[in-house]
Amino acid sequence: MSDEPQTKVEEENKDEDAKSQSSQSSKSEEEEKLFEEKKDEEKKEEEGKKYSRPILKRRKSLYEGFDEKQEFFRPEYHFDSKDPVKEKMWELMDAYLPRDKLSIQKSIVTHIEYTLARTRFEIDDNYIFQGTALSVRDRLLEQWNDTQMYIRINNPKKIYYLSIEFLLGRLLQNALVNLELEDRYRDALMDFGVKLEEIYDCENDPALGNGGLGRLAACYIDSLATLNYPAWGYGIRYEYGIFKQVIENFEQKELPDYWLTKGNPWEIIKLDLQFKVRFYGYCKDDYRNGKKVRVWRGGQEVLAIAHDTAVPGFQTFNCNTLRLWKAFPSEEFNFDEFNRGEHQSALEGKDQASYISAVLYPNDSTLSGKELRLKQEYFFSCASIQNIVNRFRRTKAPWSDFPKYNTVQLNDTHPTIALVELLRILIDEYELEYKQAFDIVLRTFNYTNHTVLPEALEKWGVDIFERLLPRHLELIYLINFYFMEECKKKFHEDWDKIGRLSIIEESYPKQIRMANLCVVASSHVNGVAKIHSGLVKTMLFKDFADLWPNKFTNVTNGVTPRRWVHCEFPELSALLTEYNNGKNEWLAELDLLEDVLDKVQKEGKLNEFIDKFKAAKLKAKLRLKEFVKTHCHIDIDETFMFDIMVKRIHEYKRQFMNCLYCIRRYLDIKKMSPGEREKVNKRVTFFGGKSAPGYALAKNIIKLINMVANTVNNDSDVNKYYKVIFLPDYKVSSAQIIIPAADINQQISTAGTEASGTSCMKFVMTGSLIIGTRDGANIEIADNIGEDHIFYFGKNVHEVERIRKEIADGRRGYVGSRLQECFDAILNNRFGNTKFMHDYINGLINGGDFYLACHDFYDYMEAQKRVDEEYQKPDVWYKKCVEAICKMGFFSSDRAIQTYANEIWDIKPLEVPKPSITKSGHFVSTGDLKNLDKK
Ligand code: NBG
C-alpha cells in the first residue's frame, strides 16, 4: 500500500497524525504542563472535589461530508491461498449496504415481504417496525462481522462482562443513532406516511433486569463498543423479563412479561454455538494417562445455545456482542417413550431444561435457597467460560498467558461460580496444578459489589451446592483451605476474624458466602460510588481490606448519554448540538459540555440558552402529561412543578418518607385559606417503581401512595394546587418519557444505603435538580455541579450510625407533632382503610426507625420548602439546571468504562478500520484464515 491516503476518512486521520507529529517538539513542555495540571486535579480529587478530565482523541462522525449516495467498501484481506470460488463471493460482498433513502426503503419493504412474508395489503405499523428493525440489523451485521473478524486476527486482550441481568430497553433508536442513520430512516419512513417515533413505540421493551444493576450493564456494553474495546456481554436470554406491574384497587398486581410476542428482530440465534452444562451427578477419582484426576459424572445435562445481539458503538465502526444463553434439552426428544404412550415423561426433560432460562427472578430477599436460581447462575457462567476458554485455546498460547488475553468482570456475585468453573476446567480437564490454576483465575477475575445491605449478599447452603454442583463445592473447599492457611499465618489465633473471612459460614446449615469467594479469587474489588467503595473497604470487607488493601478500589457508575440524553430528550440534544457549533461529538465526550457552557457565558448568550432550555423542558413535560392521560386517565397541568421519584420500591429508598411528605403537603394546603393557597408552589409528585412480589412492606407502600393520591387528586380544595400520581409499570421505555420531564427528582435514601443510584445522573443530565441525602452518587454529583445546585438534607452516614446506636439503646424515638399528624391521618384512615400500615407506623414510633424516616423528616421538609421557594424564582432555577447539565461529563458511562479499562482491566482499544470510499482502500493482512474457526 502506498503512503498516500486512499480515502477522505483516511486523509483526515493522516492530517491528525501529522498534527500530532509536528507538535512533537513542544510536546514535552505541553506534557509537563498537562502533568502538572493533572497533579493539581488529583489533589482536588483527594480533597473530594472535581476529577481530572481525561484528554481524549476527538470523535467525529464517520460519514460527515459524504453524499448519501456515497458507496463504502469493506477492508480487503490478504490470504495465503486464493480460492477462486470464494474470490467471487468476496467480490460480491465487498461493499457495505448503501445508506441512501431509496435503498433503505427498499430494504424495509423487502424484509416485510420476503422475511416476514406479509402481503402488500396488510402492512401495519408492527410490520413496519419489524421490517425497519431487520433492515437496520443487516447494517449492524456487516459491522459486527467485520469487527469480530478484526478482533480474531489481531487477538487483543478481551473483556468479558458477566451479568445475570441486561436491562436493555428498546434497541431500534439506539442502533439508528449509533449507526448515524436516524435522520435517513426518519425521511425514508416519512415517504410511507409513517412517523419514525411511532415505529419506535411498536418495539417491546426487553426488560431482562430488575433495576439499576441490569441497566448499568446495558449502559456499559454501549460504552465498551463506543470506546472500541473488544468486549462481550454474557447473560441469560430469559423468555419472561421482570413482571408487568398493574395497579388494581390501589395495589400492585404482577403479570408475566412475555416480551417475545412480536419475535425479536435483533437476535441472531447461533444453533451451532452450543455448550453442555451439567447439573447434579457425582465426583470420583479416575486415571487419565496414568495420572490421577477428579471427574464429575452423571446427573443432568442441558444445552446452552447462543442468542447474540449486535452492540454498535456511537460514531465508530466497532460492533460488539451481547451473548445471551438459552437453555435447551441436551438429549433428543425421546421417541421411544413417546411411542409407548408415555407422552408426559417423553417431554419432561425437555420442559425442565428450558425452565432454566425461562424467567428472570425479581430481586426478592427470599432468593437464596431457590435451586432454579443457582441453576441459572451456573448455567450462564458455565457456558460463557467454555466459550471464553475455547476462544483462547484457538490462539495456541500457553495457559499462563490466559490472564494476558482475558479479563472477566463479575457484575455482582451472581456469576461468581464462573471463577470456580474456570478453576475446574483448568484442573480437571487440562490437568494444571491447583496453585497455577488458581493464580490464573485470580489474575483473570474482578468483582463489582453493588450493595452493602447484608440481606442482599448472596449465600448458598452447602447442601444445595453439594447436590447441584458437587465438584464445585470440592473446589470451593480447596480454595478456602489454602485461604484459611494464609489467614492463620497472618492472624494467628484471631478466630473471630478468621471466621469472618472464611468463604464458609459455619452456621446451621452451613452457607457459602459468595462475596467472600469473589474477594478471595479476584484481583480487584470495586464499589460503584466513592462513599460506597469507602464502606465496602471499611465496613463490609474490612477484614479483607486489612489483608489486601490494594485490592479495593472505586469506579463511580455512569450512564450512556446516547440513550439518556439524546434518545430520551431530543429537544435538549438538539439544543446542546446547536451550541456546540452544530456538532454532536459531545455525545461521545460529555465533558465538552463544560466548554459549551463557558462559551455561552463568554458570548453573553446564557439567557438565550436558558430560554431555549425552558422551551425544551416544556415539551418534555407535555409528553409526560400525555402519557399520564393515557395510562392513568388523569389530567395534569404542565405549568406545575414536576417532582419525580422513580426506582424500585424499598424501605431504604424511603418512598414512604416521600409519601408522608405528600400527606403533610395535603394537610397544609387543606388548612389554608383560598388566598393562601394561591401562593402555594403548584406541584405534581410522581412515584413509579415495582416492588418485589414477595416484599409485603414495599407492596403496602405502593398501596398507601395510591390511596393518598386518590384522596388528594379528588379533593377540589387541593387538586388545583397539588396532585400525586403513581406511574404504573416503570421500565426503560417509560423512564425515557418520565425522566426528562422532571423539575426536581428525589434521591432520598438513608445515608450509607444506596450504593450509587444512577437515575439521579439521568435526571441531572436532562435538566432537573436533586433533593437528596448525602448518599451514593448524589455526593459526587454535588462535587461536580456545586453543592448549591443540590437540595441536600438529612443525616450523613456517620450520624446515621450514631443515631442507630441510640435507637438501639432506647435513647431515641422522636416523632414531633407535624409528623405525628401525618401518621394520625393514616392511623385514622383518612385515605380509606389503611390498616395495613398501622403496625409498621406503630413500630416506627416506638423506636423501629432503622432507616431514619422520622429522624430525617423535619430536615426533609425544610429542604422541600427551599425547593418550593427556589422554583418560584425561574431565573435562578433554570440557570442551575443548565449549569448542572453541562457539568455532568464525569457521569458518562464512557468515563466509567475508561476507568475500568485503565485501572482494572489493563486493556487497550482496538479500532476497526473505517469504511473506505475506494475499493482496495485498505488491507488487513491475515495469517492463515483457515485456522480461524467459526466460534
Ligand atoms: C444496585 C444499587 C444501586 C446501584 C446499582 C448499580 C443491586 C444489588 N444494586 O444503588 O442498589 O446504582 O446497583 O450499581 O441491584
Short mmCIF file of N, CA, C and O and ligand atoms in Angstrom, two decimals, residues 165 210-214 216 363 411-412 414 448-451 456 528 557 652-653 753-759, ligand 1:
data_model
loop_
_atom_site.label_atom_id
_atom_site.label_comp_id
_atom_site.label_asym_id
_atom_site.label_seq_id
_atom_site.Cartn_x
_atom_site.Cartn_y
_atom_site.Cartn_z
N GLU A 165 -28.20 -9.95 34.52
CA GLU A 165 -29.24 -9.05 34.01
C GLU A 165 -28.66 -8.07 32.99
O GLU A 165 -27.56 -7.54 33.20
N ASN A 210 -33.79 -6.20 36.80
CA ASN A 210 -34.63 -5.67 37.86
C ASN A 210 -34.59 -4.16 37.95
O ASN A 210 -35.60 -3.52 38.17
N GLY A 211 -33.39 -3.60 37.82
CA GLY A 211 -33.27 -2.16 38.04
C GLY A 211 -31.87 -1.70 37.70
O GLY A 211 -31.32 -2.10 36.66
N GLY A 212 -31.28 -0.93 38.60
CA GLY A 212 -30.01 -0.26 38.35
C GLY A 212 -28.88 -1.17 37.89
O GLY A 212 -28.13 -0.84 36.97
N LEU A 213 -28.79 -2.34 38.51
CA LEU A 213 -27.67 -3.23 38.20
C LEU A 213 -27.73 -3.70 36.74
O LEU A 213 -26.73 -3.72 36.03
N GLY A 214 -28.93 -4.06 36.30
CA GLY A 214 -29.10 -4.55 34.93
C GLY A 214 -28.97 -3.42 33.92
O GLY A 214 -28.42 -3.59 32.83
N LEU A 216 -27.21 -0.75 34.33
CA LEU A 216 -25.79 -0.37 34.29
C LEU A 216 -25.06 -1.26 33.27
O LEU A 216 -24.27 -0.78 32.47
N ASN A 363 -35.83 -9.34 42.36
CA ASN A 363 -34.85 -9.40 43.46
C ASN A 363 -35.47 -9.43 44.84
O ASN A 363 -35.31 -8.53 45.64
N ASN A 411 -20.40 -8.88 37.44
CA ASN A 411 -21.33 -7.83 37.83
C ASN A 411 -22.12 -8.33 39.04
O ASN A 411 -23.13 -9.00 38.90
N ASP A 412 -21.61 -8.02 40.20
CA ASP A 412 -22.13 -8.54 41.46
C ASP A 412 -21.79 -10.02 41.58
O ASP A 412 -21.09 -10.58 40.73
N HIS A 414 -23.60 -12.73 41.35
CA HIS A 414 -24.40 -13.76 40.67
C HIS A 414 -23.59 -14.68 39.76
O HIS A 414 -23.90 -15.87 39.68
N THR A 448 -17.39 -6.52 40.99
CA THR A 448 -18.02 -5.27 41.38
C THR A 448 -19.09 -5.56 42.41
O THR A 448 -19.97 -6.39 42.17
N ASN A 449 -19.00 -4.87 43.54
CA ASN A 449 -20.03 -5.00 44.55
C ASN A 449 -21.07 -3.89 44.34
O ASN A 449 -20.72 -2.75 44.05
N HIS A 450 -22.35 -4.24 44.46
CA HIS A 450 -23.40 -3.25 44.21
C HIS A 450 -24.29 -2.98 45.42
O HIS A 450 -25.31 -2.30 45.28
N THR A 451 -23.96 -3.54 46.55
CA THR A 451 -24.80 -3.25 47.71
C THR A 451 -24.07 -3.61 49.01
O THR A 451 -23.28 -4.54 49.03
N ALA A 456 -28.92 -8.55 51.15
CA ALA A 456 -28.81 -8.75 49.70
C ALA A 456 -27.52 -9.46 49.31
O ALA A 456 -27.25 -9.68 48.14
N VAL A 528 -19.29 1.20 43.63
CA VAL A 528 -19.80 1.92 42.47
C VAL A 528 -20.02 3.41 42.70
O VAL A 528 -20.59 4.10 41.87
N ASN A 557 -20.20 4.79 39.05
CA ASN A 557 -21.07 4.43 37.93
C ASN A 557 -21.25 5.57 36.94
O ASN A 557 -21.02 6.74 37.26
N TYR A 652 -35.32 1.14 52.25
CA TYR A 652 -34.15 2.02 52.39
C TYR A 652 -34.18 3.22 51.44
O TYR A 652 -33.57 4.24 51.70
N LYS A 653 -34.93 3.08 50.36
CA LYS A 653 -35.01 4.20 49.41
C LYS A 653 -35.99 5.28 49.90
O LYS A 653 -36.02 6.38 49.40
N THR A 753 -26.89 3.73 52.39
CA THR A 753 -27.63 2.54 51.93
C THR A 753 -27.67 2.38 50.42
O THR A 753 -27.68 1.25 49.92
N GLU A 754 -27.75 3.47 49.67
CA GLU A 754 -27.84 3.36 48.21
C GLU A 754 -26.42 3.32 47.65
O GLU A 754 -25.69 4.29 47.75
N ALA A 755 -26.05 2.17 47.06
CA ALA A 755 -24.67 2.05 46.61
C ALA A 755 -24.32 3.21 45.68
O ALA A 755 -23.34 3.92 45.88
N SER A 756 -25.12 3.41 44.67
CA SER A 756 -24.89 4.55 43.80
C SER A 756 -26.20 5.23 43.49
O SER A 756 -26.46 6.36 43.87
N GLY A 757 -27.09 4.49 42.80
CA GLY A 757 -28.26 5.15 42.22
C GLY A 757 -27.77 5.74 40.91
O GLY A 757 -26.72 6.40 40.88
N THR A 758 -28.44 5.44 39.83
CA THR A 758 -27.99 6.00 38.56
C THR A 758 -29.06 6.88 37.93
O THR A 758 -28.77 7.68 37.05
N SER A 759 -30.31 6.77 38.43
CA SER A 759 -31.34 7.62 37.81
C SER A 759 -31.02 9.09 38.09
O SER A 759 -31.27 9.94 37.25
C1 NBG B 1 -27.84 -1.62 42.78
C2 NBG B 1 -27.80 -0.50 43.80
C3 NBG B 1 -27.86 0.85 43.13
C4 NBG B 1 -26.80 0.94 42.04
C5 NBG B 1 -26.92 -0.24 41.10
C6 NBG B 1 -25.85 -0.24 40.04
C7 NBG B 1 -28.18 -4.01 43.26
C8 NBG B 1 -27.73 -5.19 44.03
N1 NBG B 1 -27.56 -2.86 43.48
O1 NBG B 1 -27.64 1.86 44.07
O2 NBG B 1 -28.85 -0.64 44.71
O3 NBG B 1 -26.92 2.13 41.34
O4 NBG B 1 -26.83 -1.45 41.80
O5 NBG B 1 -24.60 -0.20 40.59
O6 NBG B 1 -29.09 -4.13 42.47
#
